[in-house]
PDB file of C-alpha atoms in Angstrom:
ATOM      1  CA  MET A   1     -11.217   9.197 -11.957  1.00 48.00           C
ATOM      2  CA  PHE A   2      -9.632   9.765  -8.552  1.00 53.00           C
ATOM      3  CA  ARG A   3     -10.806  12.904  -6.761  1.00 62.00           C
ATOM      4  CA  GLY A   4      -9.388  12.627  -3.252  1.00 69.00           C
ATOM      5  CA  VAL A   5      -9.217  10.598  -0.071  1.00 71.00           C
ATOM      6  CA  VAL A   6     -12.460  10.857   1.819  1.00 79.00           C
ATOM      7  CA  VAL A   7     -12.338   8.021   4.337  1.00 92.00           C
ATOM      8  CA  ILE A   8      -9.475   6.245   6.067  1.00 97.00           C
ATOM      9  CA  ARG A   9     -10.562   3.607   8.549  1.00 96.00           C
ATOM     10  CA  PRO A  10      -9.603   0.182   9.860  1.00 98.00           C
ATOM     11  CA  VAL A  11     -10.353  -2.768   7.606  1.00 98.00           C
ATOM     12  CA  THR A  12     -13.412  -4.851   8.478  1.00 97.00           C
ATOM     13  CA  GLU A  13     -14.452  -8.288   7.287  1.00 97.00           C
ATOM     14  CA  ASP A  14     -16.728  -6.531   4.766  1.00 97.00           C
ATOM     15  CA  ASP A  15     -13.695  -4.776   3.208  1.00 97.00           C
ATOM     16  CA  LEU A  16     -11.630  -7.877   2.471  1.00 98.00           C
ATOM     17  CA  ASP A  17     -12.851  -8.330  -1.119  1.00 97.00           C
ATOM     18  CA  GLU A  18     -11.724  -4.782  -1.947  1.00 97.00           C
ATOM     19  CA  LEU A  19      -8.524  -5.034   0.090  1.00 98.00           C
ATOM     20  CA  ALA A  20      -7.381  -8.227  -1.677  1.00 97.00           C
ATOM     21  CA  PRO A  21      -6.438  -6.584  -5.028  1.00 97.00           C
ATOM     22  CA  LEU A  22      -4.490  -3.890  -3.170  1.00 98.00           C
ATOM     23  CA  LEU A  23      -2.599  -6.559  -1.207  1.00 98.00           C
ATOM     24  CA  ARG A  24      -1.858  -8.338  -4.476  1.00 97.00           C
ATOM     25  CA  GLY A  25      -0.677  -5.086  -6.077  1.00 96.00           C
ATOM     26  CA  TYR A  26       1.653  -4.436  -3.139  1.00 96.00           C
ATOM     27  CA  CYS A  27       3.150  -7.923  -3.393  1.00 97.00           C
ATOM     28  CA  GLU A  28       3.577  -7.637  -7.166  1.00 96.00           C
ATOM     29  CA  PHE A  29       5.299  -4.266  -6.736  1.00 93.00           C
ATOM     30  CA  TYR A  30       7.886  -5.915  -4.481  1.00 93.00           C
ATOM     31  CA  GLY A  31       8.147  -9.076  -6.609  1.00 94.00           C
ATOM     32  CA  THR A  32       6.580 -11.526  -4.162  1.00 95.00           C
ATOM     33  CA  ASP A  33       3.753 -13.964  -4.726  1.00 96.00           C
ATOM     34  CA  PRO A  34       2.063 -15.264  -1.565  1.00 97.00           C
ATOM     35  CA  SER A  35      -1.274 -16.950  -2.165  1.00 96.00           C
ATOM     36  CA  ASP A  36      -4.465 -14.917  -1.963  1.00 95.00           C
ATOM     37  CA  GLU A  37      -5.542 -17.228   0.865  1.00 96.00           C
ATOM     38  CA  ALA A  38      -2.386 -16.415   2.850  1.00 97.00           C
ATOM     39  CA  LEU A  39      -2.885 -12.677   2.341  1.00 97.00           C
ATOM     40  CA  LEU A  40      -6.468 -12.862   3.557  1.00 96.00           C
ATOM     41  CA  GLU A  41      -5.411 -15.053   6.482  1.00 97.00           C
ATOM     42  CA  LEU A  42      -3.035 -12.275   7.565  1.00 97.00           C
ATOM     43  CA  SER A  43      -5.827  -9.703   7.294  1.00 98.00           C
ATOM     44  CA  ARG A  44      -8.230 -11.873   9.269  1.00 98.00           C
ATOM     45  CA  TRP A  45      -5.560 -12.469  11.924  1.00 97.00           C
ATOM     46  CA  LEU A  46      -5.289  -8.723  12.471  1.00 98.00           C
ATOM     47  CA  LEU A  47      -9.081  -8.411  12.642  1.00 97.00           C
ATOM     48  CA  ASP A  48      -9.107 -11.028  15.402  1.00 97.00           C
ATOM     49  CA  HIS A  49      -5.907  -9.807  17.143  1.00 97.00           C
ATOM     50  CA  PRO A  50      -5.908  -5.981  17.251  1.00 96.00           C
ATOM     51  CA  GLU A  51      -3.213  -6.150  19.935  1.00 96.00           C
ATOM     52  CA  ASP A  52      -0.824  -7.230  17.144  1.00 97.00           C
ATOM     53  CA  GLY A  53      -1.664  -4.502  14.648  1.00 97.00           C
ATOM     54  CA  VAL A  54      -4.189  -3.039  12.269  1.00 98.00           C
ATOM     55  CA  GLN A  55      -4.815  -2.718   8.559  1.00 98.00           C
ATOM     56  CA  VAL A  56      -6.332   0.520   7.351  1.00 98.00           C
ATOM     57  CA  LEU A  57      -8.118   1.169   4.059  1.00 98.00           C
ATOM     58  CA  ALA A  58      -8.317   4.499   2.208  1.00 97.00           C
ATOM     59  CA  ARG A  59     -11.311   5.208   0.002  1.00 96.00           C
ATOM     60  CA  ASP A  60     -11.844   7.991  -2.513  1.00 93.00           C
ATOM     61  CA  ASP A  61     -14.929  10.163  -2.749  1.00 90.00           C
ATOM     62  CA  ASP A  62     -16.629   7.519  -4.905  1.00 90.00           C
ATOM     63  CA  GLY A  63     -16.104   4.955  -2.136  1.00 93.00           C
ATOM     64  CA  SER A  64     -13.502   2.983  -4.092  1.00 94.00           C
ATOM     65  CA  ALA A  65     -10.639   1.407  -2.136  1.00 96.00           C
ATOM     66  CA  ILE A  66      -7.445   3.153  -3.289  1.00 96.00           C
ATOM     67  CA  GLY A  67      -4.799   2.284  -0.695  1.00 97.00           C
ATOM     68  CA  PHE A  68      -3.951   0.564   2.553  1.00 98.00           C
ATOM     69  CA  THR A  69      -1.478   0.381   5.379  1.00 98.00           C
ATOM     70  CA  THR A  70      -0.546  -2.393   7.775  1.00 98.00           C
ATOM     71  CA  ILE A  71       0.750  -1.250  11.156  1.00 98.00           C
ATOM     72  CA  TYR A  72       2.231  -3.608  13.758  1.00 98.00           C
ATOM     73  CA  TRP A  73       2.664  -2.799  17.445  1.00 97.00           C
ATOM     74  CA  THR A  74       5.910  -3.844  19.090  1.00 96.00           C
ATOM     75  CA  TRP A  75       8.569  -2.747  21.554  1.00 96.00           C
ATOM     76  CA  ARG A  76      12.022  -1.267  21.013  1.00 94.00           C
ATOM     77  CA  THR A  77      14.478  -2.221  23.758  1.00 96.00           C
ATOM     78  CA  MET A  78      16.833   0.651  22.876  1.00 93.00           C
ATOM     79  CA  HIS A  79      14.074   3.096  23.836  1.00 92.00           C
ATOM     80  CA  ALA A  80      12.407   0.899  26.471  1.00 95.00           C
ATOM     81  CA  SER A  81       9.124   1.851  24.855  1.00 95.00           C
ATOM     82  CA  ARG A  82       6.449   0.824  22.418  1.00 96.00           C
ATOM     83  CA  ILE A  83       6.836   1.612  18.725  1.00 96.00           C
ATOM     84  CA  ALA A  84       4.649   1.213  15.678  1.00 96.00           C
ATOM     85  CA  VAL A  85       5.982  -0.365  12.498  1.00 96.00           C
ATOM     86  CA  LEU A  86       4.381   0.736   9.252  1.00 96.00           C
ATOM     87  CA  GLU A  87       4.920  -2.613   7.565  1.00 96.00           C
ATOM     88  CA  ASP A  88       2.954  -1.893   4.399  1.00 96.00           C
ATOM     89  CA  LEU A  89       1.910   1.257   2.564  1.00 97.00           C
ATOM     90  CA  PHE A  90       0.359   0.921  -0.869  1.00 97.00           C
ATOM     91  CA  VAL A  91      -1.614   3.265  -3.088  1.00 96.00           C
ATOM     92  CA  ALA A  92      -3.236   2.048  -6.305  1.00 95.00           C
ATOM     93  CA  PRO A  93      -1.449   3.367  -9.417  1.00 94.00           C
ATOM     94  CA  GLU A  94      -4.400   5.527 -10.460  1.00 92.00           C
ATOM     95  CA  ALA A  95      -4.357   7.325  -7.083  1.00 93.00           C
ATOM     96  CA  ARG A  96      -0.604   7.933  -6.834  1.00 91.00           C
ATOM     97  CA  GLY A  97       0.407  11.569  -6.647  1.00 88.00           C
ATOM     98  CA  SER A  98      -2.968  12.488  -5.172  1.00 88.00           C
ATOM     99  CA  GLY A  99      -1.942  12.861  -1.548  1.00 90.00           C
ATOM    100  CA  ALA A 100      -3.333   9.439  -0.591  1.00 93.00           C
ATOM    101  CA  ALA A 101       0.085   8.189   0.593  1.00 93.00           C
ATOM    102  CA  GLU A 102       0.570  11.268   2.753  1.00 94.00           C
ATOM    103  CA  ALA A 103      -2.936  10.865   4.213  1.00 94.00           C
ATOM    104  CA  LEU A 104      -2.217   7.222   5.041  1.00 96.00           C
ATOM    105  CA  ILE A 105       1.079   8.146   6.721  1.00 95.00           C
ATOM    106  CA  ARG A 106      -0.605  10.877   8.796  1.00 95.00           C
ATOM    107  CA  ASP A 107      -3.257   8.344   9.806  1.00 97.00           C
ATOM    108  CA  ALA A 108      -0.587   5.788  10.772  1.00 97.00           C
ATOM    109  CA  LEU A 109       1.227   8.405  12.838  1.00 96.00           C
ATOM    110  CA  ALA A 110      -1.997   9.316  14.667  1.00 97.00           C
ATOM    111  CA  ARG A 111      -2.727   5.642  15.358  1.00 97.00           C
ATOM    112  CA  ALA A 112       0.825   5.166  16.651  1.00 97.00           C
ATOM    113  CA  ARG A 113       0.353   8.092  19.058  1.00 96.00           C
ATOM    114  CA  GLU A 114      -3.026   6.741  20.203  1.00 96.00           C
ATOM    115  CA  HIS A 115      -1.429   3.355  20.829  1.00 95.00           C
ATOM    116  CA  GLY A 116       1.277   4.909  22.998  1.00 95.00           C
ATOM    117  CA  ALA A 117       4.094   4.331  20.533  1.00 96.00           C
ATOM    118  CA  ARG A 118       7.198   6.488  20.854  1.00 95.00           C
ATOM    119  CA  GLN A 119       7.758   6.478  17.101  1.00 95.00           C
ATOM    120  CA  LEU A 120       6.559   5.164  13.763  1.00 95.00           C
ATOM    121  CA  ASP A 121       9.209   3.204  11.840  1.00 94.00           C
ATOM    122  CA  TRP A 122       9.119   1.856   8.300  1.00 92.00           C
ATOM    123  CA  GLN A 123      11.331   0.849   5.422  1.00 90.00           C
ATOM    124  CA  THR A 124      11.155   0.833   1.666  1.00 87.00           C
ATOM    125  CA  ALA A 125      13.240  -0.608  -1.125  1.00 87.00           C
ATOM    126  CA  LYS A 126      16.347   1.364  -2.009  1.00 86.00           C
ATOM    127  CA  THR A 127      15.001   1.519  -5.562  1.00 88.00           C
ATOM    128  CA  ASN A 128      11.586   2.947  -4.571  1.00 87.00           C
ATOM    129  CA  GLU A 129      12.545   6.556  -5.219  1.00 87.00           C
ATOM    130  CA  ARG A 130       8.950   7.753  -5.604  1.00 88.00           C
ATOM    131  CA  ALA A 131       8.133   6.601  -2.068  1.00 88.00           C
ATOM    132  CA  GLN A 132      11.353   8.106  -0.723  1.00 87.00           C
ATOM    133  CA  THR A 133      10.312  11.471  -2.169  1.00 88.00           C
ATOM    134  CA  VAL A 134       6.947  11.239  -0.407  1.00 89.00           C
ATOM    135  CA  TYR A 135       8.595  10.281   2.883  1.00 88.00           C
ATOM    136  CA  GLY A 136      10.977  13.217   2.612  1.00 88.00           C
ATOM    137  CA  ARG A 137       8.062  15.603   2.025  1.00 89.00           C
ATOM    138  CA  MET A 138       6.488  14.238   5.204  1.00 87.00           C
ATOM    139  CA  GLY A 139       9.628  15.137   7.170  1.00 88.00           C
ATOM    140  CA  ALA A 140      10.937  11.582   7.573  1.00 90.00           C
ATOM    141  CA  ASP A 141      14.637  10.926   7.185  1.00 84.00           C
ATOM    142  CA  PRO A 142      16.203   7.592   6.248  1.00 85.00           C
ATOM    143  CA  ASP A 143      18.171   5.910   9.012  1.00 85.00           C
ATOM    144  CA  ASP A 144      21.433   4.718   7.519  1.00 83.00           C
ATOM    145  CA  ARG A 145      22.756   3.292  10.796  1.00 84.00           C
ATOM    146  CA  TRP A 146      21.177  -0.135  10.247  1.00 81.00           C
ATOM    147  CA  LEU A 147      21.315  -2.979   7.742  1.00 78.00           C
ATOM    148  CA  ASP A 148      18.407  -5.368   7.340  1.00 83.00           C
ATOM    149  CA  TYR A 149      19.068  -9.106   7.650  1.00 85.00           C
ATOM    150  CA  SER A 150      16.833 -12.154   7.563  1.00 83.00           C
ATOM    151  CA  LEU A 151      17.081 -15.922   7.793  1.00 86.00           C
ATOM    152  CA  PRO A 152      14.458 -18.409   6.678  1.00 86.00           C
ATOM    153  CA  THR A 153      12.955 -20.534   9.426  1.00 87.00           C
ATOM    154  CA  SER A 154      12.223 -23.485   7.164  1.00 75.00           C
ATOM    155  CA  SER A 155      14.834 -26.228   7.449  1.00 71.00           C
ATOM    156  CA  ASP A 156      14.680 -26.586   3.662  1.00 66.00           C
ATOM    157  CA  ASP A 157      15.999 -23.041   3.263  1.00 57.00           C
ATOM    158  CA  THR A 158      18.331 -22.788   6.259  1.00 50.00           C
ATOM    159  CA  PRO A 159      22.052 -22.539   5.468  1.00 55.00           C
TER     160      PRO A 159
END
């Protein structure tokens, strides 16, 4: 049974076995299916390249991994400053509603400040109303000025 978040800290090589099911759960939630090897390759990249970003793991008072975030460091030309992008935020189903998501967001915000970022940006699916409620409680407002676009880089998928 979940009792509360006790530790939030950057992922290490020793955490990858416990991080993997959370990564898989995140991908399943959003209907994607990258290979486990590709997910772990991403995590190892961040371990070896902290200038690109960080993954953070939340553990409960029993030491079980219950959630994670992935934060990337970048620049925003419109502000002529660094920003942090909260690319991923996931809390295991059994820990949802416990405050773990809020704790992970507060941690991401603190890391963004420490890294010299002007702001912390993130997005969620329009249908993820539970997350939107959490974000609103944290004082974040959706930015409806922008639309997201993407193009595949593979020639097989390029229009």
